[in-house]
PDB file of C-alpha atoms in Angstrom:
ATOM      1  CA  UNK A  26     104.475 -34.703 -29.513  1.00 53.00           C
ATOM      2  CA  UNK A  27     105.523 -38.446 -30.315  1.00 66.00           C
ATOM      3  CA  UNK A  28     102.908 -41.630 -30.148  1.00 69.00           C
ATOM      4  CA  UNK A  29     104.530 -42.739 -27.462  1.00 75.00           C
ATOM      5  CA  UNK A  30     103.304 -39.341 -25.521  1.00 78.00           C
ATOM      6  CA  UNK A  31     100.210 -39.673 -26.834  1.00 80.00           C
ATOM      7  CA  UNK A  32      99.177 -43.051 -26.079  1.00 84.00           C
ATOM      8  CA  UNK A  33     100.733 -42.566 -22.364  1.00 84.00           C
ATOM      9  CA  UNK A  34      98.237 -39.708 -22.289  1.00 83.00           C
ATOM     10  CA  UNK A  35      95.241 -41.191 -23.623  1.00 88.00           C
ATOM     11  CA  UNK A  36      95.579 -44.275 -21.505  1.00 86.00           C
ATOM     12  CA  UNK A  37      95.851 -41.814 -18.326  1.00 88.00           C
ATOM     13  CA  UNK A  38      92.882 -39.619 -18.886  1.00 89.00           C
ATOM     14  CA  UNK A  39      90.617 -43.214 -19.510  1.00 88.00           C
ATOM     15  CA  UNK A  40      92.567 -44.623 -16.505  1.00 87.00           C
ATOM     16  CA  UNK A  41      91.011 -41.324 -14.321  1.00 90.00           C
ATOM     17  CA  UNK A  42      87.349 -41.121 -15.721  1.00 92.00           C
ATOM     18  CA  UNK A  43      87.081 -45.097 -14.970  1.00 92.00           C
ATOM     19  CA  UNK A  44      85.417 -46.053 -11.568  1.00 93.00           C
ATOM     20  CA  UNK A  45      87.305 -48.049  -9.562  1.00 94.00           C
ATOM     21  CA  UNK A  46      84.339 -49.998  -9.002  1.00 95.00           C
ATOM     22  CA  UNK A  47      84.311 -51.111 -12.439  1.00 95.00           C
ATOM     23  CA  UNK A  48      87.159 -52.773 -12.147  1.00 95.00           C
ATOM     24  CA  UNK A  49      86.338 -54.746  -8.895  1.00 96.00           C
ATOM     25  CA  UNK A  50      82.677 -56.134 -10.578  1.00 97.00           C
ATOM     26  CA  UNK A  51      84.762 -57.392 -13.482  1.00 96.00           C
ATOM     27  CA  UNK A  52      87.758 -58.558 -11.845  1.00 96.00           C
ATOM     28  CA  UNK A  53      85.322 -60.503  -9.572  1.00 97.00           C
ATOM     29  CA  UNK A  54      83.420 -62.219 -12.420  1.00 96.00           C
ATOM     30  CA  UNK A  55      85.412 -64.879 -13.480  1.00 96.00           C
ATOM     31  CA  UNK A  56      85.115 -66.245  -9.838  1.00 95.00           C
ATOM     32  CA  UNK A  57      81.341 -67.380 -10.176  1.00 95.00           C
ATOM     33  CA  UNK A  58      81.394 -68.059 -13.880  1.00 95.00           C
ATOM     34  CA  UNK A  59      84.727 -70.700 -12.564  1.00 94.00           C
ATOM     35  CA  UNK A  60      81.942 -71.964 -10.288  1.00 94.00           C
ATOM     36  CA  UNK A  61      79.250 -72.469 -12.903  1.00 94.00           C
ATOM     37  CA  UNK A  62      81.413 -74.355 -15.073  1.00 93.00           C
ATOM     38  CA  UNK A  63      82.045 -76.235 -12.544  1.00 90.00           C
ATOM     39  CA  UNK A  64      78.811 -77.048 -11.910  1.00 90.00           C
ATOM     40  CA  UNK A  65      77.555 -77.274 -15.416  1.00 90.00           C
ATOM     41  CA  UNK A  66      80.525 -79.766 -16.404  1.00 88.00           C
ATOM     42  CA  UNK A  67      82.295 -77.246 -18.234  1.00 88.00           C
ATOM     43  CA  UNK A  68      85.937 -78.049 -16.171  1.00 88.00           C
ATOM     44  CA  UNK A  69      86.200 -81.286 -17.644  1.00 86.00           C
ATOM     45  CA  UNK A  70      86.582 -84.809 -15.654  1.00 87.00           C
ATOM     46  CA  UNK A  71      88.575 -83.577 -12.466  1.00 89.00           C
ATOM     47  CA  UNK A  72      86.383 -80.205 -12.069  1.00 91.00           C
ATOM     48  CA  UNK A  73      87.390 -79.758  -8.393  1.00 92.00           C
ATOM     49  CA  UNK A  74      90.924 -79.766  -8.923  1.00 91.00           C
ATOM     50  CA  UNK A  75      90.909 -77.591 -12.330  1.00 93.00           C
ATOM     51  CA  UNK A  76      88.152 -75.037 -10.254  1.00 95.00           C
ATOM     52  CA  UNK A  77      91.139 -74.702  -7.874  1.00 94.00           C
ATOM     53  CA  UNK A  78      93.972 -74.532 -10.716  1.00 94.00           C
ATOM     54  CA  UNK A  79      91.655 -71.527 -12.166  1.00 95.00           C
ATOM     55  CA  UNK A  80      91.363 -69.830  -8.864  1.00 96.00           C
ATOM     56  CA  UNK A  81      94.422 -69.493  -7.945  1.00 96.00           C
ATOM     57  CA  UNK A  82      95.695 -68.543 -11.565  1.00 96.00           C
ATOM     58  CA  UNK A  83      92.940 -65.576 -11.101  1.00 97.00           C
ATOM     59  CA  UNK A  84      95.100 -64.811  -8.197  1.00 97.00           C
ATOM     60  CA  UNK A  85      98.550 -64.543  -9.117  1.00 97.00           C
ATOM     61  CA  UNK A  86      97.596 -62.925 -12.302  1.00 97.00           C
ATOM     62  CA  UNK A  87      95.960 -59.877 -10.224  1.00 97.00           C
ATOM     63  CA  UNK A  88      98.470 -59.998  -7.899  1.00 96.00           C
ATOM     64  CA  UNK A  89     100.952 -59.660 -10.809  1.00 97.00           C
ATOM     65  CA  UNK A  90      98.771 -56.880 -12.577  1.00 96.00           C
ATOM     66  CA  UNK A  91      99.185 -55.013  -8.802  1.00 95.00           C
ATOM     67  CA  UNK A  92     102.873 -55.862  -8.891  1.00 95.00           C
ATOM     68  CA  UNK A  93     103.065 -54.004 -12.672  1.00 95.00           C
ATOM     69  CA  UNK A  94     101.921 -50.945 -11.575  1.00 94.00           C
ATOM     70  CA  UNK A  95     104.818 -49.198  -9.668  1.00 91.00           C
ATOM     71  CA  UNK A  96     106.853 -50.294 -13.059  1.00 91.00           C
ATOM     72  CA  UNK A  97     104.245 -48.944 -14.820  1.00 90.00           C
ATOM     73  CA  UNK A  98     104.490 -45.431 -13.918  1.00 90.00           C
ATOM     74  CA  UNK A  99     107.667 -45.273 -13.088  1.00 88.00           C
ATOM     75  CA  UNK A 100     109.343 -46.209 -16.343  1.00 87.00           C
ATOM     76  CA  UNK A 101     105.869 -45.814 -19.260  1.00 86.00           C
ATOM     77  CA  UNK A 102     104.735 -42.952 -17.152  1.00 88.00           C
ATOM     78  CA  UNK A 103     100.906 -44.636 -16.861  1.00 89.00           C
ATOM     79  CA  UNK A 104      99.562 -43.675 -13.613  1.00 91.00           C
ATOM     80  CA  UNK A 105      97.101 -46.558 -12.665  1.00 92.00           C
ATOM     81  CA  UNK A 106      97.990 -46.454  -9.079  1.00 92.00           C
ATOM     82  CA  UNK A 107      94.001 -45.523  -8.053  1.00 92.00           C
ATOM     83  CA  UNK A 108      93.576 -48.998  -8.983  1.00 94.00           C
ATOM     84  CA  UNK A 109      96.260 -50.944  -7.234  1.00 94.00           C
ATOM     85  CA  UNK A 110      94.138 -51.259  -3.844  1.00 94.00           C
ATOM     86  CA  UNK A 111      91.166 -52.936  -6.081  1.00 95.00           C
ATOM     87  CA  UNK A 112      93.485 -55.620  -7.799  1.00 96.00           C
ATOM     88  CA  UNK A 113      95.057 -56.222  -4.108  1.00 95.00           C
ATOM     89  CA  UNK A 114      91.282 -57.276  -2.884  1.00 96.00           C
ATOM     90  CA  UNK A 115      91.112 -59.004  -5.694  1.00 97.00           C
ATOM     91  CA  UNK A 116      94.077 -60.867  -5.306  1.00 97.00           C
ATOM     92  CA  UNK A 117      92.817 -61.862  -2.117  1.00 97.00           C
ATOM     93  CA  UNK A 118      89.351 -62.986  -3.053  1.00 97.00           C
ATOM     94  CA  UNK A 119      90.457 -65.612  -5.513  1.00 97.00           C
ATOM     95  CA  UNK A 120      93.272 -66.449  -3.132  1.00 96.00           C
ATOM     96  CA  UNK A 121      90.312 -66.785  -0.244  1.00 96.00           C
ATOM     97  CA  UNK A 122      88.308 -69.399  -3.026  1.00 96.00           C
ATOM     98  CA  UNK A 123      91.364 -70.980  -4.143  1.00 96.00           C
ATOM     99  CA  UNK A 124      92.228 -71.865  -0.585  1.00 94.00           C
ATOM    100  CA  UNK A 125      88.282 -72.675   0.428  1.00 93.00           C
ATOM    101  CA  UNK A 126      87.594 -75.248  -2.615  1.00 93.00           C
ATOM    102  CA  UNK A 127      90.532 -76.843  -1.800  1.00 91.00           C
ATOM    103  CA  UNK A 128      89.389 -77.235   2.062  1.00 90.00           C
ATOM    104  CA  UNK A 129      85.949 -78.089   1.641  1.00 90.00           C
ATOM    105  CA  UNK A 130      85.808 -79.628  -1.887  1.00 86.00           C
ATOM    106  CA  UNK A 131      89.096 -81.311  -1.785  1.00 86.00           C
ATOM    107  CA  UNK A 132      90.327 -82.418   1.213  1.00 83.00           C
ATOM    108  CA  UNK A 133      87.128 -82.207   3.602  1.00 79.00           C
ATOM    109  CA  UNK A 134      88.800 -83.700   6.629  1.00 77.00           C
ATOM    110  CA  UNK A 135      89.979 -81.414   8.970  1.00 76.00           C
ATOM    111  CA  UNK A 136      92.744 -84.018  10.539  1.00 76.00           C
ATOM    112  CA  UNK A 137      94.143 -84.571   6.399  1.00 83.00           C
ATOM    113  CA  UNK A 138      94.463 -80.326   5.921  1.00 82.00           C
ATOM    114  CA  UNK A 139      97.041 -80.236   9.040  1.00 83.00           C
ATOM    115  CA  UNK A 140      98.939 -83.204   7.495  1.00 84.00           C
ATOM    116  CA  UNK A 141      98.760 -82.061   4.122  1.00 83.00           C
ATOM    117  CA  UNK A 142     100.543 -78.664   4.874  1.00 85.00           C
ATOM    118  CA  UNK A 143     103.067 -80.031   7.090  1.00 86.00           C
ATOM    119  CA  UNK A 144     103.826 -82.876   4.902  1.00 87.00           C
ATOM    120  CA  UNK A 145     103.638 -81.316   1.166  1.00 89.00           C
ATOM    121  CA  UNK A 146     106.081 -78.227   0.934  1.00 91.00           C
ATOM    122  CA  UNK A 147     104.136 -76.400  -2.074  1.00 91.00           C
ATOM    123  CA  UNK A 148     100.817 -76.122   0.164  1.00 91.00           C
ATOM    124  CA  UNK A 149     102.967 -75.233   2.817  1.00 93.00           C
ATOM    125  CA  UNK A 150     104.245 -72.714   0.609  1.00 94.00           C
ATOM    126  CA  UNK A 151     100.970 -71.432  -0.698  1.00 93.00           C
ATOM    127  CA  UNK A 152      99.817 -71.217   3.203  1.00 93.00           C
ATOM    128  CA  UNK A 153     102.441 -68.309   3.748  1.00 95.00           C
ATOM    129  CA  UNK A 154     101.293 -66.584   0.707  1.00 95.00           C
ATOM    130  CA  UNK A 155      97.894 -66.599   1.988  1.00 95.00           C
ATOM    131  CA  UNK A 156      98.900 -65.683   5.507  1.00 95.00           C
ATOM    132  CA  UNK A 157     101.039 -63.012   4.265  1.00 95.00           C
ATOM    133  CA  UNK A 158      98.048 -61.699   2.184  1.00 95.00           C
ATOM    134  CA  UNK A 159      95.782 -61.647   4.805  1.00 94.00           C
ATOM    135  CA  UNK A 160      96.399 -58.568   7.299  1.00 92.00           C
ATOM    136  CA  UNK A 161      96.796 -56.707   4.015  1.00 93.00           C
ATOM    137  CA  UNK A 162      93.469 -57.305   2.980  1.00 94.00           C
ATOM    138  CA  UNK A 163      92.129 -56.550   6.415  1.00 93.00           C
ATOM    139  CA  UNK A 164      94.275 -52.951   6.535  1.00 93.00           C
ATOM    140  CA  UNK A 165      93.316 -51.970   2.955  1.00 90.00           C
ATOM    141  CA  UNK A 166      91.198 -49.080   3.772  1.00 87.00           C
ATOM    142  CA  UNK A 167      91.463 -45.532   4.566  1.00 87.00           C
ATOM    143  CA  UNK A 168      91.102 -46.190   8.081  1.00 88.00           C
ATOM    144  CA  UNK A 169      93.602 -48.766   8.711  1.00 88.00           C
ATOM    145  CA  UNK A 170      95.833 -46.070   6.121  1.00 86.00           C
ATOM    146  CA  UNK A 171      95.335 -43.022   8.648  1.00 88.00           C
ATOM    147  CA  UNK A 172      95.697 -45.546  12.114  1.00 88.00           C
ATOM    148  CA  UNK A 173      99.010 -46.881  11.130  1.00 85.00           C
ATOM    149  CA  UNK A 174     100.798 -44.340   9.524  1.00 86.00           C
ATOM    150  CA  UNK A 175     104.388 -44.830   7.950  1.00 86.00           C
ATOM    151  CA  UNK A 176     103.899 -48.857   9.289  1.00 87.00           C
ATOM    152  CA  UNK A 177     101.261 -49.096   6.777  1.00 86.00           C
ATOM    153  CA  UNK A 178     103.753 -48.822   3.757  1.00 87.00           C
ATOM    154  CA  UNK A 179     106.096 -51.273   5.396  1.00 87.00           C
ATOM    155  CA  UNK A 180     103.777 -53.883   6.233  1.00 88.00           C
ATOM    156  CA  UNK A 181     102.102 -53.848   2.927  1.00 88.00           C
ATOM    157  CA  UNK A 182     106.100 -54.465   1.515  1.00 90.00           C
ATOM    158  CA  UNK A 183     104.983 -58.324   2.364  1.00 92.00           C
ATOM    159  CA  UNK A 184     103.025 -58.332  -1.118  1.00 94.00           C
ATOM    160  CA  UNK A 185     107.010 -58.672  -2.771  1.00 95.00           C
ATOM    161  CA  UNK A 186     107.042 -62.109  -0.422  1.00 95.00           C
ATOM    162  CA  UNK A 187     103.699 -63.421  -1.098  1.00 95.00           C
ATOM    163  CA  UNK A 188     103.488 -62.988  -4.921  1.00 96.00           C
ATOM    164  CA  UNK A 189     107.145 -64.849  -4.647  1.00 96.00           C
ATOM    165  CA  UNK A 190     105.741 -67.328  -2.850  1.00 96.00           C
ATOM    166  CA  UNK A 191     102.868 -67.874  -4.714  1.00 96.00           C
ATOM    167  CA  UNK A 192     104.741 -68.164  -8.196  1.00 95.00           C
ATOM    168  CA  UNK A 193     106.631 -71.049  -6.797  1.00 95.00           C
ATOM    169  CA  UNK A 194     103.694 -72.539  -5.369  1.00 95.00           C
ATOM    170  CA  UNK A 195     102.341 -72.547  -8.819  1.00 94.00           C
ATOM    171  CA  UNK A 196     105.709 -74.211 -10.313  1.00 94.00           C
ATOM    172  CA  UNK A 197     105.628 -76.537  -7.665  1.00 92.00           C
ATOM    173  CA  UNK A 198     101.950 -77.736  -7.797  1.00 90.00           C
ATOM    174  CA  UNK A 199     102.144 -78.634 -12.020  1.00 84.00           C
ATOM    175  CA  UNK A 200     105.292 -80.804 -11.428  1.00 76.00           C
ATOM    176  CA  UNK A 201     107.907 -81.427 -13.884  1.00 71.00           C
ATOM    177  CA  UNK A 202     108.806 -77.598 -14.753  1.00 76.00           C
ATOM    178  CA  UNK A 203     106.162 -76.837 -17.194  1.00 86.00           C
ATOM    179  CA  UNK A 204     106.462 -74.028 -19.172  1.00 90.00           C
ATOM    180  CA  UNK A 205     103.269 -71.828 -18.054  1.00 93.00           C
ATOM    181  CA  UNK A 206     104.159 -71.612 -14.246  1.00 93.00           C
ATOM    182  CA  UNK A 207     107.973 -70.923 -15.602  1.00 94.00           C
ATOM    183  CA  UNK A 208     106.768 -67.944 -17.417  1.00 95.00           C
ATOM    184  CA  UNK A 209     104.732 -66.519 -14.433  1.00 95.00           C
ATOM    185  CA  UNK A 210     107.876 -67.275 -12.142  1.00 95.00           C
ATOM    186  CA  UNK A 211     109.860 -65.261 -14.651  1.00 95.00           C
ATOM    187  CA  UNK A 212     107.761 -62.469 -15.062  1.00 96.00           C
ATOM    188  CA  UNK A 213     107.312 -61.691 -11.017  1.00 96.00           C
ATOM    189  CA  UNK A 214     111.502 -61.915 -10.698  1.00 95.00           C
ATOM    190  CA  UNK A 215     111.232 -59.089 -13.549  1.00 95.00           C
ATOM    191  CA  UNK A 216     108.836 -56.851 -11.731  1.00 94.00           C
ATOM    192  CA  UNK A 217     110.651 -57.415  -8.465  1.00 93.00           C
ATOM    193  CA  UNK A 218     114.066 -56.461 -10.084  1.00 92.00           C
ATOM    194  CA  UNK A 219     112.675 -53.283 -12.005  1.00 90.00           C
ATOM    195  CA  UNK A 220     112.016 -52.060  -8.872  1.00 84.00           C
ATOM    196  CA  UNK A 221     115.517 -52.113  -7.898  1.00 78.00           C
ATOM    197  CA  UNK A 222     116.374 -50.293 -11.374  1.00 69.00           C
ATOM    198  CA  UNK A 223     117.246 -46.676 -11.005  1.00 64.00           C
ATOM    199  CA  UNK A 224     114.896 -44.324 -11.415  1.00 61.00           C
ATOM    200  CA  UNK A 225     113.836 -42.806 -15.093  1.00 55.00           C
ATOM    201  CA  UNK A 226     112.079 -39.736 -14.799  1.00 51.00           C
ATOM    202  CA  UNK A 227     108.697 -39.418 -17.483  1.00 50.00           C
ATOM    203  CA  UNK A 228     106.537 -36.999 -17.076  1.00 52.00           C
ATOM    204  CA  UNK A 229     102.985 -38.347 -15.752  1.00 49.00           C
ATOM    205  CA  UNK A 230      99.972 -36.801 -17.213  1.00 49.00           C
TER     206      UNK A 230
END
């Protein structure tokens, strides 16, 4: 048996004794500790806007991490799928942050939120993410699962948009093509096109 085998195994048996609620109580602490540092004056001079750079970062990066797991098993043969549903919420709860620090902390005025999507095309952007995002959120559970049947799959295909979406977003809002928001661009068009690769069969354990 090659290393390669026996990583992919070990990897898979921790992957199934690990609660999925583990990974939802750490994947939701950087959220408040964002806050306290906030608060505390660890964000620097402009702590609103870098609380709502961090935010949203939290979100694309689980929203990649979801993105990585059809790859995943597909081509390394690790089998995280049990988790995918958790780093969706996730996803959505930073997104849900992002989007209320930004309302209430930022802008404030209700009359300057309507202008400011209409007139600036990133938070327009960014506003389609978020809409796309949200009747997954509200059908990720077993019920919503059983009620909708084969629609379930298909509407949930609207993650491929919104984590599109929200990469640009990201290039657009630190102007000038910076490298960071490049790399995260770059990395979702790789994830989208693997899953348009043919199919390699590996065995999952």
């Amino acid at each position: 048996m090659s290393g390669e085998v026996v990583l992919r195994d070990m990897l898979n048996r921790a992957a199934r004794r690990l609660p999925t609620w583990v990974i939802y109580v750490l994947g939701a602490l950087p959220g408040p500790w964002a806050f306290y540092q906030g608060l505390t004056g660890g964000l620097g001079v402009e702590p609103i806007s870098a609380l709502e750079h961090a935010l949203g970062l939290y979100a694309l990066q689980f929203l990649i991490a979801g993105l990585a797991i059809s790859p995943l098993r597909r081509f390394a043969g690790i089998n995280l799928i049990r988790f995918r549903r958790a780093l969706g919420l996730l996803a959505f709860y930073y997104v849900t942050l992002h989007l209320l620090v930004w309302l209430l902390l930022d802008v404030q005025v209700l009359a300057r939120v309507w202008a400011d999507i209409i007139k600036r095309p990133y938070i327009s952007i960014g506003m389609v993410a978020f809409l796309l995002l949200l009747p997954l959120a509200l059908t990720s559970n077993s019920l919503s699962i059983r009620k909708l049947g084969p629609r379930w799959r298909s509407l949930h295909r609207a993650v491929y948009v919104a984590v599109l979406l929200a990469s640009v977003h990201f290039v657009m809002v630190r102007k000038g093509l910076q490298l960071e928001p490049l790399i995260y661009l770059g990395l979702v068009g790789v994830l989208l096109l693997l899953r348009l690769a043919p199919r390699r069969r590996v065995r999952v354990a």
